[in-house]
């Protein structure tokens, strides 16, 4: 499946939790019931998740091949609570999205 199809599947799997697919800065995003974004699909087909640093989920996500902290500017200003997970690890996306959704903001 394509990254877009995998993203749509994650959204469908979390719909019972009140998660909806929306857009943020022109990119597909997952929002909770309060309208807060907790995951987004990137142009390169990777997905970025808001996983609170120093949690088991954050550490596990960073151990995935090709994963990194999110640096939207590309200038070394990483957002420490956000982890980019490449499409090669799409099998983990639903679990990571559930973890991102369940953590308080």
mmCIF file of N, CA and C in Angstrom, residues 30-93:
data_model
loop_
_atom_site.group_PDB
_atom_site.id
_atom_site.type_symbol
_atom_site.label_atom_id
_atom_site.label_comp_id
_atom_site.label_asym_id
_atom_site.label_seq_id
_atom_site.Cartn_x
_atom_site.Cartn_y
_atom_site.Cartn_z
ATOM 1 N N UNK A 30 -4.080 13.598 11.785
ATOM 2 C CA UNK A 30 -5.052 12.980 12.677
ATOM 3 C C UNK A 30 -5.285 13.921 13.842
ATOM 4 N N UNK A 31 -6.559 14.186 14.127
ATOM 5 C CA UNK A 31 -6.925 15.068 15.233
ATOM 6 C C UNK A 31 -7.778 14.318 16.235
ATOM 7 N N UNK A 32 -7.619 14.705 17.509
ATOM 8 C CA UNK A 32 -8.449 14.122 18.559
ATOM 9 C C UNK A 32 -9.781 14.861 18.620
ATOM 10 N N UNK A 33 -10.622 14.500 19.575
ATOM 11 C CA UNK A 33 -11.949 15.116 19.671
ATOM 12 C C UNK A 33 -11.886 16.602 19.956
ATOM 13 N N UNK A 34 -10.803 17.072 20.588
ATOM 14 C CA UNK A 34 -10.643 18.498 20.877
ATOM 15 C C UNK A 34 -10.055 19.259 19.696
ATOM 16 N N UNK A 35 -9.756 18.554 18.606
ATOM 17 C CA UNK A 35 -9.209 19.206 17.424
ATOM 18 C C UNK A 35 -7.701 19.368 17.444
ATOM 19 N N UNK A 36 -7.019 18.703 18.367
ATOM 20 C CA UNK A 36 -5.563 18.789 18.464
ATOM 21 C C UNK A 36 -4.917 17.720 17.587
ATOM 22 N N UNK A 37 -3.940 18.131 16.807
ATOM 23 C CA UNK A 37 -3.209 17.210 15.947
ATOM 24 C C UNK A 37 -2.245 16.390 16.798
ATOM 25 N N UNK A 38 -2.229 15.078 16.561
ATOM 26 C CA UNK A 38 -1.280 14.218 17.262
ATOM 27 C C UNK A 38 -0.462 13.362 16.303
ATOM 28 N N UNK A 39 -0.771 13.419 15.015
ATOM 29 C CA UNK A 39 -0.001 12.698 14.002
ATOM 30 C C UNK A 39 -0.275 13.333 12.646
ATOM 31 N N UNK A 40 0.715 13.229 11.754
ATOM 32 C CA UNK A 40 0.566 13.826 10.436
ATOM 33 C C UNK A 40 1.400 13.056 9.422
ATOM 34 N N UNK A 41 0.927 13.025 8.187
ATOM 35 C CA UNK A 41 1.652 12.390 7.091
ATOM 36 C C UNK A 41 2.517 13.452 6.421
ATOM 37 N N UNK A 42 3.777 13.128 6.199
ATOM 38 C CA UNK A 42 4.711 14.068 5.588
ATOM 39 C C UNK A 42 4.815 13.852 4.088
ATOM 40 N N UNK A 43 5.382 14.812 3.398
ATOM 41 C CA UNK A 43 5.491 14.745 1.939
ATOM 42 C C UNK A 43 6.300 13.535 1.464
ATOM 43 N N UNK A 44 7.286 13.116 2.263
ATOM 44 C CA UNK A 44 8.140 12.002 1.861
ATOM 45 C C UNK A 44 7.526 10.639 2.178
ATOM 46 N N UNK A 45 6.287 10.626 2.684
ATOM 47 C CA UNK A 45 5.609 9.385 2.996
ATOM 48 C C UNK A 45 5.838 8.893 4.404
ATOM 49 N N UNK A 46 6.608 9.616 5.190
ATOM 50 C CA UNK A 46 6.799 9.273 6.602
ATOM 51 C C UNK A 46 5.632 9.836 7.399
ATOM 52 N N UNK A 47 5.451 9.308 8.591
ATOM 53 C CA UNK A 47 4.412 9.825 9.468
ATOM 54 C C UNK A 47 5.091 10.345 10.727
ATOM 55 N N UNK A 48 4.611 11.464 11.228
ATOM 56 C CA UNK A 48 5.174 12.060 12.433
ATOM 57 C C UNK A 48 4.136 11.962 13.549
ATOM 58 N N UNK A 49 4.603 11.590 14.751
ATOM 59 C CA UNK A 49 3.726 11.345 15.892
ATOM 60 C C UNK A 49 4.156 12.186 17.085
ATOM 61 N N UNK A 50 3.183 12.710 17.825
ATOM 62 C CA UNK A 50 3.494 13.425 19.055
ATOM 63 C C UNK A 50 3.541 12.396 20.184
ATOM 64 N N UNK A 51 4.754 12.013 20.532
ATOM 65 C CA UNK A 51 4.987 11.036 21.594
ATOM 66 C C UNK A 51 5.809 11.740 22.676
ATOM 67 N N UNK A 52 5.267 11.823 23.847
ATOM 68 C CA UNK A 52 5.934 12.564 24.915
ATOM 69 C C UNK A 52 7.321 11.981 25.164
ATOM 70 N N UNK A 53 8.336 12.849 25.144
ATOM 71 C CA UNK A 53 9.709 12.383 25.361
ATOM 72 C C UNK A 53 9.834 11.683 26.713
ATOM 73 N N UNK A 54 10.791 10.808 26.778
ATOM 74 C CA UNK A 54 11.086 10.019 27.978
ATOM 75 C C UNK A 54 9.959 9.048 28.345
ATOM 76 N N UNK A 55 9.159 8.669 27.339
ATOM 77 C CA UNK A 55 8.164 7.620 27.543
ATOM 78 C C UNK A 55 8.634 6.387 26.772
ATOM 79 N N UNK A 56 8.150 5.213 27.142
ATOM 80 C CA UNK A 56 8.551 4.002 26.407
ATOM 81 C C UNK A 56 8.201 4.069 24.914
ATOM 82 N N UNK A 57 7.062 4.660 24.590
ATOM 83 C CA UNK A 57 6.641 4.758 23.184
ATOM 84 C C UNK A 57 7.586 5.647 22.376
ATOM 85 N N UNK A 58 8.016 6.746 22.964
ATOM 86 C CA UNK A 58 8.949 7.670 22.314
ATOM 87 C C UNK A 58 10.264 6.949 22.030
ATOM 88 N N UNK A 59 10.791 6.263 23.035
ATOM 89 C CA UNK A 59 12.053 5.540 22.875
ATOM 90 C C UNK A 59 11.926 4.432 21.833
ATOM 91 N N UNK A 60 10.818 3.702 21.867
ATOM 92 C CA UNK A 60 10.610 2.612 20.906
ATOM 93 C C UNK A 60 10.520 3.152 19.485
ATOM 94 N N UNK A 61 9.844 4.262 19.305
ATOM 95 C CA UNK A 61 9.714 4.851 17.965
ATOM 96 C C UNK A 61 11.080 5.264 17.429
ATOM 97 N N UNK A 62 11.907 5.861 18.289
ATOM 98 C CA UNK A 62 13.230 6.291 17.834
ATOM 99 C C UNK A 62 14.158 5.122 17.510
ATOM 100 N N UNK A 63 13.866 3.939 18.031
ATOM 101 C CA UNK A 63 14.679 2.757 17.722
ATOM 102 C C UNK A 63 14.337 2.148 16.356
ATOM 103 N N UNK A 64 13.224 2.554 15.761
ATOM 104 C CA UNK A 64 12.847 2.026 14.444
ATOM 105 C C UNK A 64 13.826 2.540 13.387
ATOM 106 N N UNK A 65 14.136 1.698 12.430
ATOM 107 C CA UNK A 65 15.076 2.067 11.367
ATOM 108 C C UNK A 65 14.601 3.317 10.634
ATOM 109 N N UNK A 66 15.453 4.312 10.565
ATOM 110 C CA UNK A 66 15.152 5.543 9.839
ATOM 111 C C UNK A 66 14.360 6.577 10.621
ATOM 112 N N UNK A 67 13.962 6.256 11.851
ATOM 113 C CA UNK A 67 13.184 7.206 12.658
ATOM 114 C C UNK A 67 14.102 8.300 13.206
ATOM 115 N N UNK A 68 13.506 9.473 13.447
ATOM 116 C CA UNK A 68 14.279 10.601 13.982
ATOM 117 C C UNK A 68 13.332 11.587 14.647
ATOM 118 N N UNK A 69 13.918 12.506 15.387
ATOM 119 C CA UNK A 69 13.118 13.598 15.930
ATOM 120 C C UNK A 69 12.691 14.490 14.780
ATOM 121 N N UNK A 70 11.529 15.080 14.897
ATOM 122 C CA UNK A 70 10.950 15.920 13.842
ATOM 123 C C UNK A 70 11.618 17.293 13.840
ATOM 124 N N UNK A 71 12.107 17.686 12.684
ATOM 125 C CA UNK A 71 12.739 18.992 12.486
ATOM 126 C C UNK A 71 12.059 19.650 11.287
ATOM 127 N N UNK A 72 10.906 20.288 11.517
ATOM 128 C CA UNK A 72 10.146 20.829 10.377
ATOM 129 C C UNK A 72 10.891 21.894 9.580
ATOM 130 N N UNK A 73 11.795 22.619 10.212
ATOM 131 C CA UNK A 73 12.522 23.662 9.503
ATOM 132 C C UNK A 73 13.725 23.106 8.749
ATOM 133 N N UNK A 74 14.201 21.913 9.149
ATOM 134 C CA UNK A 74 15.387 21.348 8.532
ATOM 135 C C UNK A 74 16.662 22.061 8.947
ATOM 136 N N UNK A 75 16.586 22.840 10.027
ATOM 137 C CA UNK A 75 17.730 23.639 10.449
ATOM 138 C C UNK A 75 18.207 23.290 11.853
ATOM 139 N N UNK A 76 17.999 22.033 12.264
ATOM 140 C CA UNK A 76 18.492 21.588 13.553
ATOM 141 C C UNK A 76 17.672 22.025 14.746
ATOM 142 N N UNK A 77 16.429 22.393 14.517
ATOM 143 C CA UNK A 77 15.531 22.776 15.614
ATOM 144 C C UNK A 77 14.483 21.686 15.791
ATOM 145 N N UNK A 78 14.913 20.603 16.414
ATOM 146 C CA UNK A 78 14.045 19.445 16.566
ATOM 147 C C UNK A 78 12.940 19.693 17.576
ATOM 148 N N UNK A 79 11.788 19.148 17.276
ATOM 149 C CA UNK A 79 10.660 19.171 18.205
ATOM 150 C C UNK A 79 10.752 17.859 18.983
ATOM 151 N N UNK A 80 11.213 17.926 20.210
ATOM 152 C CA UNK A 80 11.610 16.745 20.972
ATOM 153 C C UNK A 80 10.472 15.778 21.288
ATOM 154 N N UNK A 81 9.227 16.215 21.260
ATOM 155 C CA UNK A 81 8.102 15.326 21.523
ATOM 156 C C UNK A 81 7.555 14.680 20.255
ATOM 157 N N UNK A 82 8.068 15.053 19.103
ATOM 158 C CA UNK A 82 7.554 14.545 17.834
ATOM 159 C C UNK A 82 8.603 13.650 17.174
ATOM 160 N N UNK A 83 8.166 12.463 16.741
ATOM 161 C CA UNK A 83 9.063 11.492 16.122
ATOM 162 C C UNK A 83 8.573 11.180 14.707
ATOM 163 N N UNK A 84 9.494 11.234 13.751
ATOM 164 C CA UNK A 84 9.213 10.884 12.365
ATOM 165 C C UNK A 84 9.504 9.401 12.181
ATOM 166 N N UNK A 85 8.515 8.671 11.655
ATOM 167 C CA UNK A 85 8.663 7.239 11.419
ATOM 168 C C UNK A 85 8.437 6.990 9.926
ATOM 169 N N UNK A 86 9.439 6.435 9.237
ATOM 170 C CA UNK A 86 9.310 6.241 7.789
ATOM 171 C C UNK A 86 8.245 5.209 7.420
ATOM 172 N N UNK A 87 7.850 5.260 6.159
ATOM 173 C CA UNK A 87 6.824 4.355 5.653
ATOM 174 C C UNK A 87 7.258 2.897 5.749
ATOM 175 N N UNK A 88 8.548 2.635 5.771
ATOM 176 C CA UNK A 88 9.030 1.255 5.908
ATOM 177 C C UNK A 88 8.591 0.626 7.232
ATOM 178 N N UNK A 89 8.204 1.456 8.209
ATOM 179 C CA UNK A 89 7.702 0.972 9.498
ATOM 180 C C UNK A 89 6.203 1.226 9.643
ATOM 181 N N UNK A 90 5.485 1.263 8.526
ATOM 182 C CA UNK A 90 4.048 1.542 8.559
ATOM 183 C C UNK A 90 3.277 0.530 9.406
ATOM 184 N N UNK A 91 3.808 -0.654 9.567
ATOM 185 C CA UNK A 91 3.162 -1.651 10.407
ATOM 186 C C UNK A 91 3.076 -1.227 11.868
ATOM 187 N N UNK A 92 3.867 -0.261 12.261
ATOM 188 C CA UNK A 92 3.865 0.257 13.629
ATOM 189 C C UNK A 92 3.019 1.521 13.776
ATOM 190 N N UNK A 93 2.566 2.084 12.672
ATOM 191 C CA UNK A 93 1.882 3.379 12.711
ATOM 192 C C UNK A 93 0.639 3.382 13.587
#
